[in-house]
Coordinates of C-alpha atoms in Angstrom, one line a residue:
Chain R
M1 CA -12.2 221.5 -64.4
I2 CA -8.6 221.3 -65.7
L3 CA -9.7 222.8 -69.0
E4 CA -11.3 225.7 -67.2
T5 CA -8.1 226.4 -65.2
F6 CA -6.1 226.4 -68.4
M7 CA -8.5 228.8 -70.0
A8 CA -8.4 231.0 -66.8
D9 CA -4.6 231.2 -67.1
D10 CA -4.9 232.2 -70.7
K11 CA -7.3 235.0 -69.7
D12 CA -4.9 236.1 -67.1
V13 CA -2.3 236.6 -69.8
L14 CA -4.7 238.8 -71.8
R15 CA -5.2 240.9 -68.7
D16 CA -1.5 241.1 -67.9
V17 CA -0.8 242.3 -71.4
W18 CA -3.6 244.9 -71.4
F19 CA -2.7 246.3 -68.0
G20 CA 1.0 246.5 -68.5
R21 CA 2.4 249.9 -67.5
I22 CA 5.7 251.7 -67.8
P23 CA 6.6 254.4 -65.2
T24 CA 7.7 257.4 -67.2
S25 CA 9.0 260.9 -66.5
F26 CA 8.4 263.7 -69.0
T27 CA 10.9 266.5 -69.0
L28 CA 10.6 269.6 -71.1
N29 CA 13.3 270.1 -73.6
Q30 CA 15.6 272.8 -72.1
D31 CA 15.6 274.9 -75.3
E32 CA 11.8 275.5 -75.0
V33 CA 10.9 279.0 -74.0
T34 CA 9.2 279.1 -70.6
E35 CA 7.9 281.7 -68.3
R36 CA 8.8 279.7 -65.2
E37 CA 10.8 276.6 -64.5
A38 CA 9.1 273.5 -65.8
E39 CA 8.8 270.6 -63.4
P40 CA 9.0 267.0 -64.8
Y41 CA 5.7 265.2 -65.1
Y42 CA 5.3 261.6 -64.0
L43 CA 2.9 259.1 -65.6
L44 CA 2.3 255.4 -65.8
L45 CA 2.0 254.7 -69.5
P46 CA -0.1 251.8 -70.8
R47 CA 2.1 249.5 -72.9
V48 CA -0.6 248.8 -75.4
S49 CA -1.6 252.4 -76.1
Y50 CA -0.1 255.2 -78.1
L51 CA 1.8 258.3 -76.9
T52 CA -0.4 260.9 -78.4
L53 CA -3.5 259.3 -77.0
V54 CA -2.4 259.2 -73.3
T55 CA -0.4 262.4 -72.9
D56 CA -3.0 265.2 -72.8
K57 CA -2.1 265.7 -69.1
V58 CA 1.5 266.1 -70.1
K59 CA 0.6 268.8 -72.5
K60 CA -1.6 270.6 -70.0
H61 CA 1.1 270.5 -67.4
F62 CA 3.7 272.1 -69.6
L63 CA 1.4 274.6 -71.2
K64 CA 1.0 276.1 -67.7
V65 CA 4.5 277.5 -68.0
M66 CA 4.5 278.4 -71.6
R67 CA 3.0 281.1 -73.8
A68 CA 0.6 280.0 -76.6
E69 CA 2.8 281.4 -79.3
D70 CA 5.7 279.2 -78.3
V71 CA 3.6 276.0 -78.5
E72 CA 3.4 274.0 -81.7
E73 CA 2.7 270.2 -82.2
M74 CA 4.0 268.3 -79.2
W75 CA 6.5 265.5 -79.9
F76 CA 8.6 263.2 -77.8
E77 CA 12.2 262.2 -77.9
Y78 CA 14.4 259.7 -76.0
E79 CA 18.2 260.3 -75.9
G80 CA 18.1 262.1 -79.2
T81 CA 15.7 259.7 -81.0
P82 CA 12.3 261.0 -82.0
L83 CA 9.7 258.6 -80.7
K84 CA 7.2 257.3 -83.3
W85 CA 3.7 257.8 -81.7
H86 CA 2.2 255.3 -84.1
Y87 CA 4.2 252.4 -82.5
P88 CA 2.6 251.0 -79.3
I89 CA 4.3 252.6 -76.2
G90 CA 5.5 249.2 -75.0
V91 CA 7.3 248.6 -78.3
L92 CA 9.1 252.0 -78.1
F93 CA 10.2 251.2 -74.6
D94 CA 11.4 247.7 -75.3
L95 CA 13.2 248.9 -78.4
H96 CA 15.0 251.9 -77.0
A97 CA 15.1 251.8 -73.2
S98 CA 14.3 248.3 -71.9
N99 CA 17.6 247.7 -70.2
T100 CA 17.8 251.1 -68.5
V101 CA 16.8 252.3 -65.0
L102 CA 13.2 253.2 -64.5
P103 CA 11.4 255.6 -64.8
W104 CA 11.7 256.0 -68.5
S105 CA 12.9 259.5 -69.2
I106 CA 11.2 261.1 -72.1
T107 CA 11.9 264.6 -73.4
V108 CA 9.0 266.8 -74.5
H109 CA 9.2 269.2 -77.4
F110 CA 6.8 271.9 -78.7
K111 CA 8.9 273.2 -81.6
N112 CA 10.9 272.0 -84.6
F113 CA 8.7 269.0 -85.3
P114 CA 10.9 266.6 -87.2
D115 CA 8.6 265.8 -90.1
S116 CA 11.1 263.8 -91.9
D117 CA 11.1 261.3 -89.1
L118 CA 7.7 261.5 -87.4
L119 CA 4.1 261.4 -88.6
H120 CA 2.0 264.4 -87.6
C121 CA -0.8 263.6 -85.2
P122 CA -3.1 266.6 -84.9
S123 CA -6.0 264.8 -83.3
S124 CA -7.2 261.6 -81.8
S125 CA -9.1 260.8 -85.1
V126 CA -5.7 260.3 -86.6
V127 CA -4.8 257.7 -83.9
E128 CA -8.2 256.1 -84.3
A129 CA -7.7 255.8 -88.1
H130 CA -4.2 254.3 -87.6
F131 CA -5.5 251.8 -85.0
M132 CA -8.4 250.7 -87.1
S133 CA -6.2 250.5 -90.2
S134 CA -3.9 248.1 -88.3
I135 CA -6.8 246.0 -87.1
K136 CA -8.1 245.7 -90.7
E137 CA -4.7 244.8 -92.0
A138 CA -4.3 242.1 -89.3
D139 CA -7.7 240.7 -90.3
A140 CA -6.8 240.7 -94.0
L141 CA -3.9 238.4 -93.0
K142 CA -5.9 236.2 -90.5
H143 CA -9.3 235.9 -92.2
K144 CA -9.0 237.6 -95.7
S145 CA -10.8 240.5 -94.0
Q146 CA -14.1 238.5 -93.6
V147 CA -14.5 239.0 -89.8
V148 CA -13.7 242.7 -89.8
N149 CA -15.9 243.3 -92.8
D150 CA -18.8 241.5 -91.2
M151 CA -18.6 243.8 -88.2
Q152 CA -20.8 246.9 -88.1
K153 CA -19.6 250.4 -87.6
K154 CA -20.6 250.3 -84.0
D155 CA -18.4 247.2 -83.5
H156 CA -15.4 249.0 -84.9
K157 CA -16.2 251.9 -82.6
Q158 CA -16.3 249.5 -79.6
L159 CA -12.8 248.3 -80.3
W160 CA -11.5 251.9 -80.5
M161 CA -13.4 253.1 -77.4
G162 CA -12.2 250.1 -75.5
L163 CA -8.6 251.1 -76.2
Q164 CA -9.1 254.8 -75.7
N165 CA -10.9 254.4 -72.4
D166 CA -8.9 251.5 -71.1
K167 CA -11.9 249.1 -71.0
F168 CA -10.6 245.6 -71.2
D169 CA -14.0 243.9 -71.1
Q170 CA -15.5 246.2 -73.7
F171 CA -12.6 245.7 -76.0
W172 CA -12.4 241.9 -75.7
A173 CA -16.1 241.4 -76.1
M174 CA -15.5 242.4 -79.7
N175 CA -11.9 241.4 -80.2
R176 CA -12.6 237.8 -79.4
K177 CA -14.3 237.5 -82.8
L178 CA -11.0 238.5 -84.4
M179 CA -9.3 235.7 -82.5
E180 CA -11.5 232.9 -83.8
Y181 CA -10.6 230.5 -86.6
P182 CA -12.1 227.4 -88.2
T183 CA -11.1 224.4 -86.0
E184 CA -10.0 222.3 -89.0
E185 CA -7.5 225.0 -90.1
G186 CA -5.6 224.8 -86.8
G187 CA -5.1 228.6 -86.8
F188 CA -5.2 231.8 -88.7
R189 CA -4.4 232.0 -92.4
Y190 CA -1.3 234.1 -91.8
I191 CA 0.1 235.5 -88.5
P192 CA 0.1 239.4 -88.3
F193 CA 3.5 240.3 -86.9
R194 CA 6.3 242.9 -87.2
I195 CA 9.8 242.4 -86.1
Y196 CA 11.7 245.6 -85.0
Q197 CA 15.5 245.9 -84.7
T198 CA 17.4 248.9 -83.5
M199 CA 20.4 248.1 -85.7
S200 CA 18.6 248.1 -89.0
D201 CA 17.8 250.8 -91.6
R202 CA 14.6 249.1 -92.4
P203 CA 11.8 250.1 -89.9
F204 CA 10.5 246.5 -89.5
I205 CA 10.2 243.1 -91.0
Q206 CA 6.7 242.0 -92.1
R207 CA 6.1 239.0 -94.4
L208 CA 3.6 236.2 -94.9
F209 CA 4.0 233.4 -92.4
R210 CA 1.6 230.5 -91.6
P211 CA 1.0 229.3 -88.0
V212 CA 0.8 225.7 -89.3
S213 CA 2.9 224.1 -92.0
P214 CA 1.2 222.3 -94.9
E215 CA 2.2 219.0 -93.3
G216 CA 0.5 220.0 -90.1
N217 CA 3.5 221.0 -88.0
V218 CA 2.8 223.8 -85.5
H219 CA 5.1 226.7 -86.1
T220 CA 6.9 228.3 -83.1
L221 CA 8.4 231.6 -82.4
G222 CA 11.7 230.1 -83.1
D223 CA 10.5 229.0 -86.6
L224 CA 9.3 232.5 -87.3
M225 CA 12.7 234.1 -86.2
K226 CA 14.7 231.5 -88.2
E227 CA 12.7 232.4 -91.3
M228 CA 12.5 236.2 -90.9
D229 CA 15.6 237.2 -88.9
P230 CA 18.0 234.3 -88.5
A231 CA 20.7 236.7 -87.2
A232 CA 18.6 237.2 -84.1
L233 CA 19.1 233.6 -83.0
P234 CA 22.3 232.3 -81.5
N235 CA 24.4 229.7 -83.3
D236 CA 25.0 226.5 -81.4
G237 CA 27.4 226.9 -78.6
E238 CA 27.6 230.7 -79.0
P239 CA 26.4 233.0 -76.3
K240 CA 23.1 234.8 -77.0
R241 CA 23.8 238.2 -78.6
Y242 CA 20.1 239.3 -78.9
Q243 CA 16.9 239.0 -77.0
V244 CA 13.6 238.4 -78.7
V245 CA 11.2 240.5 -76.7
I246 CA 7.4 240.8 -76.7
H247 CA 5.7 243.0 -74.1
G248 CA 8.9 243.2 -72.2
I249 CA 9.4 239.5 -71.8
E250 CA 11.3 236.9 -73.7
P251 CA 8.9 234.1 -74.6
L252 CA 10.4 230.6 -75.0
L253 CA 11.3 230.1 -78.7
E254 CA 9.3 226.8 -78.5
T255 CA 6.0 228.7 -77.9
P256 CA 3.5 228.1 -80.7
L257 CA 3.1 231.1 -82.8
Q258 CA -0.7 230.7 -83.0
W259 CA -0.9 230.9 -79.2
L260 CA 1.3 234.0 -79.2
S261 CA -0.9 235.7 -81.8
E262 CA -4.0 235.0 -79.8
H263 CA -2.6 236.0 -76.4
L264 CA 0.3 238.4 -76.8
S265 CA -0.9 240.5 -79.7
H266 CA -1.4 244.1 -79.1
P267 CA -5.0 245.5 -79.3
D268 CA -4.2 246.3 -83.0
N269 CA -4.0 242.5 -83.4
F270 CA -0.4 242.5 -84.4
L271 CA 2.4 240.6 -82.6
H272 CA 5.1 243.3 -82.2
I273 CA 8.5 241.6 -81.7
C274 CA 11.6 243.5 -80.6
V275 CA 15.1 242.2 -81.3
I276 CA 17.5 244.0 -78.9
P277 CA 21.1 243.4 -78.0
T278 CA 21.6 241.4 -74.9
P279 CA 22.8 243.6 -72.1
T280 CA 26.5 243.1 -71.4
D281 CA 26.7 243.9 -67.7
Chain L
M1 CA 23.8 253.1 -110.8
N2 CA 21.8 251.7 -108.0
G3 CA 18.7 251.9 -110.2
A4 CA 20.4 249.8 -112.9
T5 CA 21.5 247.2 -110.4
G6 CA 18.0 247.0 -109.0
R7 CA 16.5 246.7 -112.4
Q8 CA 19.0 244.1 -113.3
Q9 CA 17.7 242.0 -110.4
C10 CA 14.2 242.7 -111.4
Y11 CA 15.1 241.7 -115.0
T12 CA 16.9 238.5 -113.8
Y13 CA 13.9 237.7 -111.8
C14 CA 11.6 238.1 -114.8
Y15 CA 13.5 235.9 -117.2
T16 CA 15.3 233.2 -115.3
T17 CA 12.5 231.9 -113.2
P18 CA 12.6 228.2 -113.7
R19 CA 8.9 227.4 -113.2
K20 CA 7.2 226.6 -116.5
K21 CA 3.8 228.2 -116.8
K22 CA 1.8 229.5 -119.7
R23 CA 3.6 232.6 -120.7
A24 CA 0.7 235.0 -121.0
E25 CA -1.0 234.0 -117.8
V26 CA 2.1 234.1 -115.7
L27 CA 3.1 237.5 -116.8
F28 CA -0.1 239.3 -117.1
Y29 CA -2.8 237.6 -115.1
S30 CA -3.0 237.9 -111.4
T31 CA -4.9 234.7 -110.8
P32 CA -3.2 231.4 -111.1
P33 CA -3.3 229.6 -114.5
Q34 CA -5.7 227.0 -113.1
S35 CA -8.4 229.7 -113.0
A36 CA -9.6 229.4 -116.5
V37 CA -12.1 231.7 -118.2
G38 CA -15.5 231.1 -116.7
A39 CA -14.1 229.6 -113.5
D40 CA -14.7 231.2 -110.1
M41 CA -12.6 234.3 -109.9
S42 CA -12.8 234.3 -106.1
S43 CA -10.1 236.9 -105.7
C44 CA -8.6 239.4 -108.0
V45 CA -5.4 239.7 -106.2
L46 CA -1.7 239.7 -107.2
D47 CA 0.9 237.4 -105.7
E48 CA 4.3 238.8 -105.0
Q49 CA 6.1 237.0 -107.9
N50 CA 3.7 238.3 -110.4
F51 CA 4.0 241.8 -108.9
Y52 CA 7.7 241.8 -109.7
R53 CA 7.0 240.5 -113.2
C54 CA 4.5 243.2 -113.8
C55 CA 7.0 245.8 -112.6
C56 CA 9.6 244.5 -115.0
L57 CA 7.3 244.9 -117.9
L58 CA 6.2 248.4 -116.8
L59 CA 9.9 249.3 -116.5
Q60 CA 10.7 248.2 -120.0
Q61 CA 7.8 250.0 -121.4
S62 CA 8.5 253.1 -119.3
E63 CA 12.0 253.1 -120.8
Q64 CA 10.6 253.0 -124.3
L65 CA 8.2 255.8 -123.6
N66 CA 10.7 257.8 -121.5
D67 CA 8.1 257.9 -118.7
G68 CA 10.7 258.1 -115.9
W69 CA 10.0 255.0 -113.8
S70 CA 13.0 253.3 -112.1
W71 CA 13.5 250.3 -109.8
E72 CA 15.0 250.9 -106.4
A73 CA 16.3 247.7 -104.7
V74 CA 16.6 247.2 -101.0
Q75 CA 20.0 246.1 -99.8
D76 CA 21.0 243.1 -102.0
S77 CA 17.5 241.6 -102.0
E78 CA 14.9 241.1 -104.7
E79 CA 12.7 243.4 -102.7
G80 CA 12.3 246.9 -103.9
Y81 CA 9.9 249.4 -105.4
L82 CA 9.1 251.4 -108.5
R83 CA 10.0 255.1 -108.3
K84 CA 9.2 258.2 -110.2
T85 CA 9.4 261.9 -109.6
T86 CA 7.5 264.6 -111.4
L87 CA 6.7 268.3 -111.2
R88 CA 3.1 269.3 -111.0
S89 CA 1.3 272.5 -111.0
V90 CA -1.4 272.2 -108.4
V91 CA -4.2 274.3 -107.0
I92 CA -4.6 273.7 -103.3
N93 CA -8.0 274.9 -102.2
S94 CA -7.4 275.5 -98.5
S95 CA -10.9 276.6 -97.8
T96 CA -12.2 273.0 -97.8
V97 CA -13.2 271.8 -94.4
W98 CA -12.3 268.1 -93.9
D99 CA -14.5 266.1 -91.6
L100 CA -12.2 263.7 -89.7
E101 CA -15.1 262.2 -87.8
G102 CA -16.1 260.3 -90.9
S103 CA -12.7 258.6 -90.8
S104 CA -13.5 256.6 -87.7
S105 CA -15.3 253.9 -89.8
E106 CA -16.6 253.3 -93.3
S107 CA -19.3 255.9 -93.8
E108 CA -22.0 255.4 -96.3
P109 CA -22.1 258.1 -99.0
S110 CA -25.5 259.2 -97.7
D111 CA -24.2 259.9 -94.2
Q112 CA -25.2 263.3 -93.0
Q113 CA -22.0 264.1 -91.3
A114 CA -20.0 263.2 -94.3
Q115 CA -21.5 265.9 -96.3
E116 CA -19.5 268.7 -94.7
S117 CA -19.3 272.1 -96.1
E118 CA -17.2 271.9 -99.2
Q119 CA -16.6 275.5 -100.1
S120 CA -14.5 275.0 -103.2
V121 CA -13.7 277.8 -105.5
P122 CA -15.1 277.0 -108.9
V123 CA -12.6 274.7 -110.4
A124 CA -12.9 275.3 -114.1
L125 CA -11.2 278.7 -114.0
D126 CA -8.2 278.0 -111.8
E127 CA -7.3 274.4 -112.1
P128 CA -4.7 273.6 -114.7
D129 CA -5.6 270.6 -116.8
T130 CA -2.9 268.3 -115.7
M131 CA -4.9 265.3 -117.0
E132 CA -4.7 266.2 -120.6
D133 CA -1.1 267.3 -120.6
D134 CA 0.2 263.8 -120.3
T135 CA -1.3 262.6 -123.6
D136 CA 0.8 265.2 -125.4
D137 CA 4.2 264.2 -126.8
D138 CA 5.8 266.7 -124.4
D139 CA 8.1 265.6 -121.7
D140 CA 6.4 265.2 -118.4
E141 CA 8.8 267.6 -116.8
D142 CA 7.3 270.5 -118.8
D143 CA 3.9 270.1 -117.3
G144 CA 4.2 272.0 -114.1
V145 CA 6.7 274.7 -115.0
C146 CA 4.8 276.5 -117.7
A147 CA 1.3 276.4 -116.2
V148 CA -0.3 279.8 -115.6
S149 CA 0.0 280.7 -111.9
K150 CA -3.3 282.0 -110.5
G151 CA -2.5 283.0 -107.0
N152 CA -3.1 279.7 -105.2
S153 CA -1.5 277.5 -107.9
K154 CA 1.9 276.1 -106.9
V155 CA 4.6 274.1 -108.6
L156 CA 5.2 271.0 -106.5
Q157 CA 7.7 268.2 -106.6
Y158 CA 6.1 264.7 -106.3
E159 CA 7.9 261.4 -105.7
Y160 CA 5.9 258.2 -106.2
H161 CA 6.7 254.7 -105.0
I162 CA 4.9 251.5 -105.9
M163 CA 5.4 248.7 -103.5
Y164 CA 3.8 245.3 -102.8
S165 CA 1.5 244.8 -99.9
C166 CA 1.6 241.2 -98.8
S167 CA -1.3 241.8 -96.4
Y168 CA -3.7 242.8 -99.2
S169 CA -1.9 241.0 -102.1
T170 CA -2.0 244.2 -104.1
P171 CA 0.3 247.0 -105.2
V172 CA 0.2 250.0 -103.0
L173 CA 1.1 253.6 -103.8
Y174 CA 3.1 255.8 -101.5
F175 CA 4.1 259.4 -102.4
R176 CA 5.5 262.6 -101.0
A177 CA 5.0 266.1 -102.1
S178 CA 6.9 269.3 -101.4
T179 CA 7.3 272.8 -102.6
L180 CA 10.4 273.6 -104.7
Q181 CA 11.8 275.2 -101.5
G182 CA 11.6 271.9 -99.8
R183 CA 8.6 272.3 -97.5
S184 CA 6.6 269.1 -97.2
L185 CA 2.9 269.4 -97.9
S186 CA 0.6 268.8 -95.0
L187 CA -2.0 266.0 -95.2
E188 CA -4.8 268.6 -95.6
E189 CA -3.0 270.2 -98.5
V190 CA -2.7 266.8 -100.2
W191 CA -6.4 266.2 -99.7
S192 CA -7.2 269.6 -101.0
S193 CA -5.1 269.0 -104.1
V194 CA -7.0 265.9 -105.2
H195 CA -9.0 266.7 -108.3
P196 CA -12.8 267.1 -107.6
N197 CA -13.6 264.2 -109.9
F198 CA -12.0 261.9 -107.3
R199 CA -13.2 263.6 -104.2
L200 CA -16.3 261.6 -103.2
R201 CA -14.6 258.8 -101.3
L202 CA -12.0 261.2 -100.0
Q203 CA -14.7 263.4 -98.5
N204 CA -16.5 260.6 -96.8
S205 CA -13.5 259.2 -95.1
P206 CA -10.3 261.2 -95.8
L207 CA -8.1 259.4 -93.3
N208 CA -9.1 256.0 -94.7
T209 CA -8.3 257.1 -98.2
I210 CA -5.0 259.1 -98.1
S211 CA -3.1 259.3 -94.9
L212 CA 0.4 259.8 -93.6
Q213 CA 2.2 256.5 -93.1
E214 CA 5.7 255.2 -92.3
H215 CA 7.3 254.0 -95.5
P216 CA 7.7 250.2 -94.9
L217 CA 11.2 250.1 -96.4
L218 CA 12.6 253.5 -95.8
G219 CA 11.0 254.4 -92.5
Q220 CA 10.2 258.0 -93.4
P221 CA 6.7 259.6 -93.5
F222 CA 5.0 259.2 -96.9
F223 CA 1.4 259.7 -98.0
M224 CA -0.3 256.5 -98.8
L225 CA -3.3 255.6 -100.9
H226 CA -5.1 252.9 -98.8
P227 CA -5.1 249.6 -100.6
C228 CA -8.0 247.8 -98.9
R229 CA -10.4 248.6 -101.7
T230 CA -8.1 247.6 -104.6
E231 CA -9.6 244.2 -105.2
E232 CA -13.0 245.7 -105.6
F233 CA -12.1 247.9 -108.5
M234 CA -9.6 245.6 -110.1
R235 CA -12.2 242.8 -110.4
P236 CA -14.1 244.2 -113.3
V237 CA -10.9 245.2 -115.1
L238 CA -9.5 241.7 -114.8
L239 CA -12.7 240.0 -115.7
A240 CA -13.2 242.1 -118.8
A241 CA -9.7 241.4 -119.9
Q242 CA -10.1 237.7 -119.4
E243 CA -13.3 237.6 -121.3
Q244 CA -11.7 239.4 -124.2
H245 CA -8.6 237.1 -124.0
R246 CA -6.5 240.3 -123.6
P247 CA -3.4 240.2 -121.5
V248 CA -3.3 242.6 -118.6
N249 CA -0.5 244.1 -116.6
Y250 CA -2.1 244.2 -113.1
V251 CA 0.3 246.9 -111.9
L252 CA -0.2 249.1 -115.0
S253 CA -4.0 248.7 -114.9
W254 CA -4.1 249.4 -111.2
L255 CA -1.9 252.5 -111.6
S256 CA -4.0 253.9 -114.4
V257 CA -7.0 253.8 -111.9
V258 CA -5.3 255.1 -108.7
G259 CA -2.6 257.3 -110.2
P260 CA -4.8 260.2 -111.3
V261 CA -6.3 260.5 -107.9
V262 CA -3.0 261.7 -106.6
G263 CA -1.9 263.5 -109.7
L264 CA 0.1 260.7 -111.4
D265 CA -1.1 260.2 -114.9
V266 CA -0.4 257.1 -116.9
T267 CA 0.0 258.0 -120.6
L268 CA -2.3 256.2 -123.0
R269 CA 0.8 255.3 -125.0
Y270 CA 1.4 252.4 -122.7
S271 CA -1.6 250.7 -124.2
Q272 CA -0.2 251.2 -127.7
L273 CA 2.9 249.0 -126.9
H274 CA 2.3 245.3 -127.5
P275 CA 2.7 243.8 -124.0
A276 CA 4.2 240.5 -125.2
A277 CA 6.5 241.9 -127.9
S278 CA 9.3 242.8 -125.5
I279 CA 9.7 239.5 -123.9
S280 CA 9.0 237.0 -126.6
S281 CA 12.6 236.9 -128.0
T282 CA 14.3 236.4 -124.6
E283 CA 11.9 234.2 -122.7
S284 CA 13.5 230.8 -122.2
D285 CA 11.2 227.9 -121.4

């Protein structure tokens, strides 16, 4: 009975992660050429999806006031920073706008695509390829690719369709296989994670890290941060300068990393961790 | 200047590592020394330390051959990548139709939808033979500039980076390509510039073979040759070398297989240099 309750709580976490939303307003860049005034467009963006996958309506809305010849590949920017569509939406928000007033104000562009900053994304096939590539890489780390390689093409499709169509049950029916591990191991081989910092030239930190030490000690989020980005953690007695954020929350540093990987990963099976300056208000 | 410092680090890394291992195996073989000949070669992968060692050797040899590779270090760390720029004369056949649907998963070669209409212009006439040029004694720089221009043949600037993927335990190749006027090539143009000899896998699943990715150290868009199949083709190479008791530089062997797919040729002169000669005098055990 108690075990079932515990499991039910864990499943709730999976649902909360999947259904997380960010209220966003899309405003057309004022330099775009329009035939009429463009009204902003409001949308609840899924944290776990990708910008170019969920903004067809945004494009349609602005195309109504523009001529076809003035429209090239759509791209997004927040306060001067081009937004990388290949990062999950929630990561972009936590990294750039988490401590600002909602709705998140994104500017929409149809010209001057910054191809030295952003990847082109001409179709949803590109998003699918990127998503599946992340899942495969995550499984290479967790299971030496054995689980993902044992899946059939239709299983891969199910993962993608689940994300694309916002179908939690369809997605997790397949994704749970990627979350299994041999009981005697105590966890995955390595934890798939990326740490993002706004203040760094480097786009992210990603290295090998085990969920359990050779001696059998369970590694925590704090252990990971100490190893990968010690500057993110406060020194004893000092005030906290940075927040370690996953899906918009700060998990306790004592949380076991294996549990985080199973429950707070994105659909791409990676733990995306944002290190942002603590707000100074 | 920066290159020298980076290489210095790479050098230092190569020669001052305190662990005592059999020289040949540590420097050349990707598998741990315990995996003797005949034992189970369960994985033909490369660990990070050996990656750096292989890069060191490649750098030394590149210097001897004037092949243009340099080491770029990342901000006071051992981490970095091998870098090389070249000019190439390339025919981009823009009439090829690329089937992106095939990229959604691994398609079998016999898949109907993968055999899309490839309306290529007959290659023999137009395509400059960039493969053979590199075995000449000419400087690589001369390759592209003096090729005969036949309408759709362009001189392009290529920049190649070799990095280590800890997820796949293999090297991985990133590159960018632009015209001499500075316009970046599109992904379709890159696909269309791959030599027909290497087109099969690309046609089946272009987005899973070469795609646009964020450079993991620099953050800018680069084309990447997907590494997930590397172990498959490196296995016979490594097994053959082990059977013949021949030392192998994993990175160099890997590069000689994947490089030509994206226009990067590895001159045969590398194989003429004795791999152990350059380190025997300085190695301290």
